Amino acid sequence: MFTKILIANRGEIALRIIRTCKKMNIKTVAVYSEADADSLHVREADEAYLIGKPPVNQSYLNIEKIISVAKTAKAEAIHPGYGLLSENAVFARRCAEEGLVFIGPDADIIAAMGSKLEARKTMQEAGVPVIQGINIPLQNEEEALAAAKKIGYPLMLKASAGGGGIGMQLISNEEEMRKAFAGNKRRAESFFGDGTMFIEKYIPEPHHIEVQIIADKYGHVLPLWERECSIQRRHQKVIEEAPSPFISEETREKMLTAAVTAAKHINYTNAGTIEFLVDNEENFYFLEMNTRLQVEHPVTEEITGLDLVAEQIKIAAGEPLIIKKEDIARKGHAIEARIYAEDPVTFFPSPGTITSLKQPEGEGIRHESAAEAGTTVTPFYDPMIAKLVVSGETRQQACERLIEALESYKIEGIKTNIDMLLQTARHENFLKGHTTTKFVEQYYLPLTKTMKK
Ligand code: MV4
């Protein structure tokens, strides 16, 4: 087992990883930018090293600087958290080259799953259901029009290197394809340095349901149920829950089996998530695979009682998974609400200094947050300042706890999306579990029109 781990991240996820390392008697090394000098993750770590100026490309994305700190501090392993370098194959490869254990999958798996087109092809070969589409990269409008003829409109034009909806557009006819192709390709090139485009049949009003898996280095792959992540705004998940209130037990078993098949087919190791789109007949289709721990992993921890970061560390240290599928609990229901420093009407990030913070306490309430009174939310980093995770014996009880907790959440000094979270949690369709990816557009955005500017 490792004696010291460097956490190549910041904020709530860095704190969360440090907490698990302390439980495992593993020393921790934090890295921080000048903007984070007084932050909680720096104070909680056993050692902390300044790695640069606030902009991420001068600090948290500086691969060589982070690796040199790990060597100076004599850390044996690096946990990347999520975001930042967590799905950067170059970083994973450089760690391996330097004899540092990257707590995650092998670099070549990160690279393979980072290409949505390659991932689609691989999953099709594995027999995992994928969305009807064309598996060839489309270089220009003419090729796109010819491919579209084969699958028919409406379709989704997507960037293979894409994420967060960038380079993705719903195309309803030829004219729209002529207008949209070049611009989306250009956006993909400038954002990702890769303009590879492809098309898929459009799935209207899908659920976004993802399956958590963990896999050791000996071929054992365990599914840890699913998470419903359909309440999103501009491809940003806002509320996630486990288990999904939508799918039947039969569909659940099929999705978990498909996820294990997918992971085994690519010899996946460590924690990973297979994302599916699920239509209203509960047909499910592979969307993409995330080769990292996700923001929303706490809802899975709440219903299984597992510590996923501890499982990641044990797997990276070469330990075999000893838990068996039949031992995986699915106890009650958990919901996560992401608290963002953002303007409730424009949704733009709203930086500033938190002057007071009172987070609700009580049964079934868990906070993942690095925020405290005095914390300055800067425009350099993700505006998510906390995750409120509630759990209960039933979904109904979890919803009640979510509403109570949001009502008593006090943050002064910055604007937040707490009101939007409350409106959502109180909405009859949310309470009924009728949550597709159109929820925010159908039920929340119209509300903002009535909110004071
Ligand atoms: C789709 C889709 C419908 N049909 N693909 C892909 C990236 C992810 N962030 C959203 N993705 C989607 N891919 C096909 N063929 C619907 C989504 C989707 C979505 C699309 C637009 C706006 C919000 C969305 C939220 C979840 C899923």
Coordinates of C-alpha atoms and ligand atoms in Angstrom, one line a residue:
M1 CA 0.0 0.0 0.0
F2 CA 1.2 3.6 -0.7
T3 CA 2.6 5.6 2.1
K4 CA 2.1 9.0 0.4
I5 CA -0.3 10.2 -2.4
L6 CA -0.2 13.5 -4.3
I7 CA -3.7 14.9 -5.1
A8 CA -3.5 16.8 -8.4
N9 CA -6.7 18.7 -7.8
R10 CA -8.3 21.4 -5.7
G11 CA -11.6 22.3 -4.0
E12 CA -14.1 19.8 -2.6
I13 CA -12.6 16.7 -4.5
A14 CA -9.1 17.3 -3.1
L15 CA -10.5 17.5 0.4
R16 CA -12.6 14.4 -0.2
I17 CA -9.6 12.4 -1.3
I18 CA -7.5 13.7 1.6
R19 CA -10.2 12.5 4.0
T20 CA -10.1 9.0 2.7
C21 CA -6.2 9.0 2.7
K22 CA -6.3 10.0 6.4
K23 CA -8.7 7.0 7.1
M24 CA -6.1 4.8 5.3
N25 CA -3.1 6.3 7.1
I26 CA -1.7 7.5 3.8
K27 CA 0.2 10.8 3.9
T28 CA -1.1 13.4 1.5
V29 CA 0.6 16.0 -0.7
A30 CA -1.5 19.0 -1.9
V31 CA -0.6 21.2 -4.8
Y32 CA -2.0 24.7 -5.1
S33 CA -2.0 27.9 -7.1
E34 CA -1.5 31.4 -5.6
A35 CA -5.3 31.8 -5.5
D36 CA -5.6 28.7 -3.3
A37 CA -2.9 29.5 -0.8
D38 CA -5.4 29.7 2.1
S39 CA -7.8 27.0 0.9
L40 CA -8.9 24.1 3.0
H41 CA -7.3 21.4 0.9
V42 CA -3.9 23.0 1.5
R43 CA -4.5 23.2 5.2
E44 CA -5.8 19.6 5.5
A45 CA -2.9 18.0 3.6
D46 CA 0.2 16.8 5.3
E47 CA 2.4 18.7 2.8
A48 CA 1.5 21.4 0.3
Y49 CA 3.4 22.8 -2.7
L50 CA 2.8 26.1 -4.6
I51 CA 2.8 25.1 -8.3
G52 CA 2.0 28.4 -10.0
K53 CA -0.3 31.3 -10.8
P54 CA -4.1 31.0 -10.6
P55 CA -4.9 30.2 -14.3
V56 CA -5.1 26.4 -14.6
N57 CA -2.7 26.2 -17.5
Q58 CA -0.1 27.9 -15.2
S59 CA -0.8 25.6 -12.2
Y60 CA -3.2 22.6 -12.0
L61 CA -2.6 21.6 -15.7
N62 CA 1.2 21.9 -15.4
I63 CA 2.0 18.2 -15.9
E64 CA 5.8 18.5 -15.5
K65 CA 5.5 20.7 -12.4
I66 CA 3.1 18.3 -10.7
I67 CA 5.3 15.3 -11.5
S68 CA 8.4 17.1 -10.1
V69 CA 6.6 17.9 -6.9
A70 CA 5.5 14.2 -6.5
K71 CA 9.2 13.2 -6.9
T72 CA 10.4 15.9 -4.5
A73 CA 7.8 14.8 -1.9
K74 CA 8.5 11.1 -2.6
A75 CA 4.8 10.4 -3.3
E76 CA 4.4 6.9 -4.8
A77 CA 1.0 7.7 -6.5
I78 CA -1.0 10.6 -7.9
H79 CA -4.8 10.9 -7.6
P80 CA -6.1 13.2 -10.4
G81 CA -9.7 13.6 -9.0
Y82 CA -12.1 14.7 -11.7
G83 CA -11.8 17.4 -14.4
L84 CA -8.3 19.0 -14.8
L85 CA -5.8 16.2 -15.7
S86 CA -8.1 13.3 -14.7
E87 CA -8.7 12.2 -18.3
N88 CA -5.4 13.4 -19.8
A89 CA -3.6 10.5 -21.3
V90 CA -0.4 12.4 -21.6
F91 CA -0.4 13.0 -17.8
A92 CA -1.2 9.3 -17.1
R93 CA 1.7 8.2 -19.5
R94 CA 4.1 10.7 -17.9
C95 CA 3.3 9.4 -14.5
A96 CA 4.0 5.8 -15.6
E97 CA 7.3 6.9 -17.3
E98 CA 8.4 8.5 -14.0
G99 CA 7.5 5.4 -11.9
L100 CA 4.5 7.2 -10.3
V101 CA 1.2 5.2 -10.0
F102 CA -1.6 7.1 -11.7
I103 CA -4.8 6.3 -9.7
G104 CA -7.0 5.5 -12.7
P105 CA -7.0 3.4 -15.8
D106 CA -4.0 3.0 -18.2
A107 CA -3.2 5.9 -20.5
D108 CA -4.1 4.1 -23.6
I109 CA -7.6 3.4 -22.3
I110 CA -8.1 7.1 -21.4
A111 CA -7.0 8.0 -24.9
A112 CA -9.3 5.4 -26.5
M113 CA -12.4 6.4 -24.6
G114 CA -11.6 10.1 -25.2
S115 CA -12.4 9.6 -28.8
K116 CA -16.3 9.2 -28.9
L117 CA -16.1 7.7 -32.4
E118 CA -13.5 5.1 -31.4
A119 CA -15.5 4.4 -28.2
R120 CA -18.6 3.8 -30.2
K121 CA -16.9 1.4 -32.6
T122 CA -15.3 -0.5 -29.6
M123 CA -18.6 -0.9 -27.8
Q124 CA -20.4 -2.0 -31.0
E125 CA -17.8 -4.8 -31.3
A126 CA -18.4 -5.7 -27.7
G127 CA -22.1 -6.1 -28.4
V128 CA -23.1 -3.1 -26.2
P129 CA -26.1 -1.2 -27.7
V130 CA -25.0 2.0 -29.4
I131 CA -27.1 4.7 -31.0
Q132 CA -27.8 4.1 -34.7
G133 CA -25.1 6.2 -36.5
I134 CA -22.3 6.2 -39.0
N135 CA -18.9 5.1 -37.7
I136 CA -16.8 7.0 -40.2
P137 CA -15.3 10.4 -39.5
L138 CA -17.0 13.1 -41.7
Q139 CA -14.5 15.5 -43.2
N140 CA -16.8 17.9 -45.0
E141 CA -20.4 18.9 -45.6
E142 CA -20.9 16.6 -48.6
E143 CA -19.8 13.5 -46.7
A144 CA -22.1 14.6 -43.8
L145 CA -25.1 15.0 -46.2
A146 CA -24.4 11.6 -47.7
A147 CA -24.1 9.9 -44.3
A148 CA -27.3 11.7 -43.1
K149 CA -29.2 10.2 -46.1
K150 CA -28.3 6.8 -44.7
I151 CA -29.7 7.3 -41.2
G152 CA -32.3 10.0 -41.8
Y153 CA -33.1 13.2 -39.9
P154 CA -33.4 14.3 -37.2
L155 CA -29.9 13.5 -36.2
M156 CA -27.1 14.6 -33.8
L157 CA -24.0 16.1 -35.3
K158 CA -21.1 15.4 -32.8
A159 CA -17.4 16.1 -32.4
S160 CA -15.5 12.9 -31.7
A161 CA -13.2 14.7 -29.2
G162 CA -16.2 16.5 -27.8
G163 CA -17.5 16.9 -24.3
G164 CA -20.0 19.0 -22.6
G165 CA -22.0 19.4 -25.8
I166 CA -19.4 21.4 -27.6
G167 CA -19.4 20.7 -31.3
M168 CA -22.8 19.0 -30.9
Q169 CA -26.0 20.1 -32.7
L170 CA -29.4 18.7 -33.4
I171 CA -29.9 18.7 -37.2
S172 CA -33.4 18.4 -38.6
N173 CA -32.8 18.6 -42.3
E174 CA -30.4 19.0 -45.1
E175 CA -30.4 22.8 -45.0
E176 CA -29.6 22.8 -41.3
M177 CA -26.7 20.4 -42.0
R178 CA -25.3 22.7 -44.7
K179 CA -25.4 25.6 -42.2
A180 CA -24.2 23.7 -39.2
F181 CA -21.4 21.3 -40.3
A182 CA -18.5 23.7 -40.9
G183 CA -19.1 25.8 -37.7
N184 CA -19.3 22.8 -35.4
K185 CA -16.2 21.3 -37.0
R186 CA -14.3 24.6 -36.5
R187 CA -15.5 24.8 -32.9
A188 CA -14.3 21.2 -32.3
E189 CA -10.9 22.0 -33.8
S190 CA -10.4 25.2 -31.7
F191 CA -11.7 23.6 -28.5
F192 CA -10.2 20.2 -28.7
G193 CA -7.6 20.4 -31.5
D194 CA -9.5 17.7 -33.3
G195 CA -12.3 18.4 -35.8
T196 CA -13.3 14.8 -36.3
M197 CA -17.1 14.8 -36.7
F198 CA -19.7 12.0 -36.8
I199 CA -23.5 11.7 -36.8
E200 CA -26.1 9.6 -34.8
K201 CA -29.8 9.2 -34.9
Y202 CA -31.4 11.8 -32.6
I203 CA -33.0 10.3 -29.4
P204 CA -35.7 12.7 -28.3
E205 CA -36.2 13.5 -24.6
P206 CA -33.8 10.8 -23.3
H207 CA -32.8 10.0 -19.7
H208 CA -29.1 10.3 -19.0
I209 CA -28.4 7.2 -16.9
E210 CA -24.9 6.1 -16.1
V211 CA -23.5 2.9 -14.5
Q212 CA -20.6 3.0 -12.0
I213 CA -18.1 0.2 -12.3
I214 CA -14.9 -0.7 -10.5
A215 CA -12.4 -3.1 -11.9
D216 CA -9.2 -4.5 -10.5
K217 CA -6.0 -5.7 -12.3
Y218 CA -7.1 -9.3 -12.3
G219 CA -10.2 -9.1 -14.5
H220 CA -12.8 -8.7 -11.7
V221 CA -15.4 -6.0 -12.8
L222 CA -18.1 -4.9 -10.4
P223 CA -21.2 -2.8 -11.3
L224 CA -22.2 -0.4 -8.5
W225 CA -25.7 0.3 -9.7
E226 CA -26.7 3.3 -11.8
R227 CA -27.1 7.1 -11.4
E228 CA -29.9 9.2 -13.0
C229 CA -28.3 12.4 -14.2
S230 CA -31.0 13.8 -16.5
I231 CA -31.4 17.2 -14.8
Q232 CA -28.8 19.1 -16.6
R233 CA -28.4 22.7 -17.8
R234 CA -26.3 23.3 -20.9
H235 CA -24.7 19.8 -20.4
Q236 CA -23.8 20.6 -16.8
K237 CA -25.4 18.1 -14.4
V238 CA -27.2 19.8 -11.6
I239 CA -29.1 17.1 -9.7
E240 CA -28.1 13.4 -9.7
E241 CA -29.6 10.5 -7.9
A242 CA -29.2 6.8 -7.2
P243 CA -30.9 4.5 -8.0
S244 CA -32.8 5.8 -11.1
P245 CA -36.5 6.3 -10.5
F246 CA -37.2 5.6 -14.2
I247 CA -35.9 2.2 -15.1
S248 CA -37.4 -1.2 -14.2
E249 CA -35.4 -4.0 -12.4
E250 CA -35.2 -5.8 -15.8
T251 CA -33.7 -2.8 -17.6
R252 CA -31.4 -2.2 -14.6
E253 CA -30.0 -5.7 -14.9
K254 CA -29.5 -5.4 -18.6
M255 CA -27.7 -2.0 -18.2
L256 CA -25.4 -3.3 -15.5
T257 CA -24.6 -6.3 -17.6
A258 CA -23.8 -4.1 -20.7
A259 CA -21.6 -1.9 -18.5
V260 CA -19.6 -4.9 -17.2
T261 CA -19.3 -6.2 -20.8
A262 CA -18.0 -2.8 -21.9
A263 CA -15.4 -2.6 -19.2
K264 CA -14.2 -6.2 -19.6
H265 CA -14.0 -5.8 -23.4
I266 CA -11.4 -2.9 -23.0
N267 CA -9.6 -4.5 -20.0
Y268 CA -10.6 -1.5 -17.9
T269 CA -9.1 -1.1 -14.4
N270 CA -10.0 1.3 -11.5
A271 CA -13.3 3.3 -11.2
G272 CA -15.1 4.2 -14.4
T273 CA -18.6 5.2 -15.6
I274 CA -20.5 4.1 -18.7
E275 CA -23.0 6.7 -19.7
F276 CA -26.2 5.6 -21.5
L277 CA -29.1 7.5 -23.1
V278 CA -32.4 5.8 -22.3
D279 CA -35.5 6.5 -24.4
N280 CA -39.1 6.4 -23.1
E281 CA -39.4 2.7 -23.9
E282 CA -36.3 2.0 -21.7
N283 CA -34.2 1.2 -24.7
F284 CA -30.6 2.1 -23.7
Y285 CA -27.7 3.1 -25.8
F286 CA -24.0 3.7 -25.0
L287 CA -23.2 7.4 -25.0
E288 CA -19.6 7.6 -23.7
M289 CA -17.3 6.2 -21.0
N290 CA -15.8 8.4 -18.3
T291 CA -12.4 7.1 -17.3
R292 CA -12.3 8.9 -13.9
L293 CA -14.2 9.2 -10.7
Q294 CA -17.2 11.5 -11.3
V295 CA -18.5 14.6 -9.4
E296 CA -21.6 12.6 -8.5
H297 CA -20.0 9.5 -7.1
P298 CA -21.2 10.3 -3.5
V299 CA -24.8 9.1 -4.3
T300 CA -23.4 5.7 -5.2
E301 CA -21.4 5.7 -2.0
E302 CA -24.5 6.5 0.0
I303 CA -26.6 3.6 -1.3
T304 CA -23.7 1.0 -1.3
G305 CA -21.9 2.1 1.8
L306 CA -18.6 1.9 -0.2
D307 CA -15.8 4.5 -0.2
L308 CA -15.0 4.7 -3.9
V309 CA -11.8 6.6 -3.4
A310 CA -10.5 3.9 -1.1
E311 CA -11.5 1.3 -3.7
Q312 CA -9.6 3.2 -6.3
I313 CA -6.5 3.5 -4.1
K314 CA -6.5 -0.3 -3.3
I315 CA -6.9 -1.2 -6.9
A316 CA -4.1 1.1 -8.0
A317 CA -1.9 -0.5 -5.3
G318 CA -2.5 -3.9 -6.9
E319 CA -5.1 -5.3 -4.4
P320 CA -7.8 -7.7 -5.8
L321 CA -11.4 -6.7 -5.4
I322 CA -12.8 -8.9 -2.6
I323 CA -16.4 -7.6 -2.6
K324 CA -18.7 -9.8 -4.6
K325 CA -21.6 -8.5 -6.8
E326 CA -24.2 -10.2 -4.5
D327 CA -22.6 -8.3 -1.5
I328 CA -23.2 -4.9 -3.1
A329 CA -25.9 -3.2 -1.1
R330 CA -28.5 -0.9 -2.6
K331 CA -29.8 0.7 0.5
G332 CA -32.4 3.5 0.2
H333 CA -32.1 6.5 -2.1
A334 CA -29.5 9.3 -2.5
I335 CA -29.7 12.6 -4.3
E336 CA -26.9 15.2 -4.9
A337 CA -27.5 18.8 -5.6
R338 CA -24.6 20.8 -7.0
I339 CA -24.4 24.3 -5.5
Y340 CA -22.9 26.8 -8.0
A341 CA -21.8 30.4 -7.5
E342 CA -23.9 31.6 -10.4
D343 CA -26.5 34.2 -11.1
P344 CA -29.9 32.6 -10.8
V345 CA -31.4 34.3 -13.8
T346 CA -28.5 34.6 -16.3
F347 CA -26.8 31.4 -15.0
F348 CA -23.4 33.2 -15.5
P349 CA -20.7 32.4 -12.9
S350 CA -20.9 34.9 -10.1
P351 CA -17.5 35.1 -8.3
G352 CA -17.1 36.9 -5.0
T353 CA -16.3 36.3 -1.4
I354 CA -18.5 34.2 0.8
T355 CA -19.2 36.3 3.9
S356 CA -21.1 33.7 5.8
L357 CA -22.0 30.1 5.3
K358 CA -24.3 27.9 7.3
Q359 CA -24.6 24.4 5.8
P360 CA -27.6 22.3 7.1
E361 CA -26.9 19.4 9.4
G362 CA -29.0 16.4 10.2
E363 CA -29.8 12.8 9.5
G364 CA -29.1 11.8 5.9
I365 CA -27.2 15.0 5.1
R366 CA -23.6 14.9 3.7
H367 CA -21.7 17.9 2.5
E368 CA -18.8 17.7 0.0
S369 CA -17.5 21.3 0.0
A370 CA -14.3 23.3 0.4
A371 CA -16.2 26.5 0.9
E372 CA -16.2 28.4 4.2
A373 CA -16.8 32.0 5.3
G374 CA -14.0 34.0 3.7
T375 CA -13.6 31.8 0.7
T376 CA -13.2 33.7 -2.5
V377 CA -14.8 32.1 -5.5
T378 CA -12.6 33.2 -8.4
P379 CA -13.3 33.1 -12.1
F380 CA -10.2 30.8 -12.6
Y381 CA -12.0 27.6 -11.5
D382 CA -15.3 25.8 -11.8
P383 CA -18.0 27.8 -10.0
M384 CA -19.2 24.7 -8.2
I385 CA -18.7 25.5 -4.5
A386 CA -20.4 22.6 -2.8
K387 CA -22.4 19.4 -3.2
L388 CA -25.3 18.7 -1.0
V389 CA -25.9 15.0 -0.8
V390 CA -29.0 13.7 1.0
S391 CA -30.1 10.1 1.6
G392 CA -33.2 8.4 2.9
E393 CA -34.8 5.0 3.1
T394 CA -37.1 6.0 0.2
R395 CA -36.9 8.5 -2.6
Q396 CA -39.7 10.3 -1.0
Q397 CA -37.8 10.7 2.2
A398 CA -34.6 11.8 0.3
C399 CA -36.7 14.4 -1.6
E400 CA -38.1 15.8 1.7
R401 CA -34.6 16.0 3.2
L402 CA -33.3 17.7 0.1
I403 CA -36.0 20.4 0.3
E404 CA -35.5 21.0 4.0
A405 CA -31.7 21.1 3.6
L406 CA -31.9 23.6 0.7
E407 CA -34.4 25.7 2.6
S408 CA -32.0 26.0 5.5
Y409 CA -28.8 26.4 3.4
K410 CA -27.4 29.9 4.1
I411 CA -24.7 31.4 1.9
E412 CA -24.1 35.2 2.0
G413 CA -21.8 37.3 -0.2
I414 CA -22.3 35.5 -3.5
K415 CA -25.2 34.6 -5.7
T416 CA -26.0 30.9 -6.0
N417 CA -28.4 28.5 -7.8
I418 CA -30.0 27.3 -4.5
D419 CA -33.3 28.8 -5.5
M420 CA -33.3 26.9 -8.8
L421 CA -32.4 23.7 -6.9
L422 CA -35.4 24.4 -4.6
Q423 CA -37.8 25.0 -7.4
T424 CA -36.7 21.8 -9.0
A425 CA -36.8 19.7 -5.9
R426 CA -40.3 21.0 -5.1
H427 CA -41.6 20.4 -8.7
E428 CA -44.3 17.8 -8.9
N429 CA -42.6 16.1 -11.9
F430 CA -39.3 15.8 -10.0
L431 CA -41.1 14.4 -7.0
K432 CA -42.8 11.9 -9.3
G433 CA -39.4 11.0 -10.7
H434 CA -40.4 12.2 -14.2
T435 CA -37.0 13.7 -15.0
T436 CA -35.7 13.6 -18.6
T437 CA -32.9 15.7 -20.0
K438 CA -35.6 18.2 -21.1
F439 CA -36.7 18.9 -17.5
V440 CA -34.8 22.2 -17.0
E441 CA -35.9 23.5 -20.4
Q442 CA -39.6 22.4 -19.9
Y443 CA -40.1 23.4 -16.3
Y444 CA -37.3 25.6 -15.0
L445 CA -36.3 28.0 -17.7
P446 CA -39.9 29.3 -18.1
L447 CA -39.8 30.1 -14.3
T448 CA -36.7 32.3 -14.7
K449 CA -38.7 34.5 -17.1
T450 CA -40.9 35.4 -14.1
M451 CA -38.0 35.9 -11.7
K452 CA -36.9 39.4 -10.9
K453 CA -33.9 40.5 -13.1
Ligands
MV4_1 C1 -27.5 12.7 -27.7 C2 -28.8 13.1 -27.3 C3 -29.8 12.6 -28.2 N1 -29.5 11.9 -29.3 N2 -27.2 12.0 -28.8 C4 -24.2 13.9 -25.6 C5 -23.2 14.6 -24.7 C6 -24.0 14.8 -23.5 N3 -23.5 15.9 -22.6 C7 -25.3 15.1 -24.0 N4 -25.5 14.3 -25.2 C8 -26.6 13.9 -25.8 N5 -26.4 13.1 -26.9 C9 -28.3 11.6 -29.5 N6 -28.0 10.8 -30.6 C10 -29.0 13.9 -26.2 C11 -27.9 14.2 -25.4 C12 -28.2 15.0 -24.2 C13 -28.5 16.4 -24.3 C14 -28.5 17.0 -25.5 C15 -28.8 18.3 -25.6 C16 -29.1 19.0 -24.4 C17 -29.0 18.4 -23.2 C18 -28.7 17.1 -23.1 C19 -28.6 16.5 -21.9 C20 -28.3 15.1 -21.8 C21 -28.1 14.4 -23.0

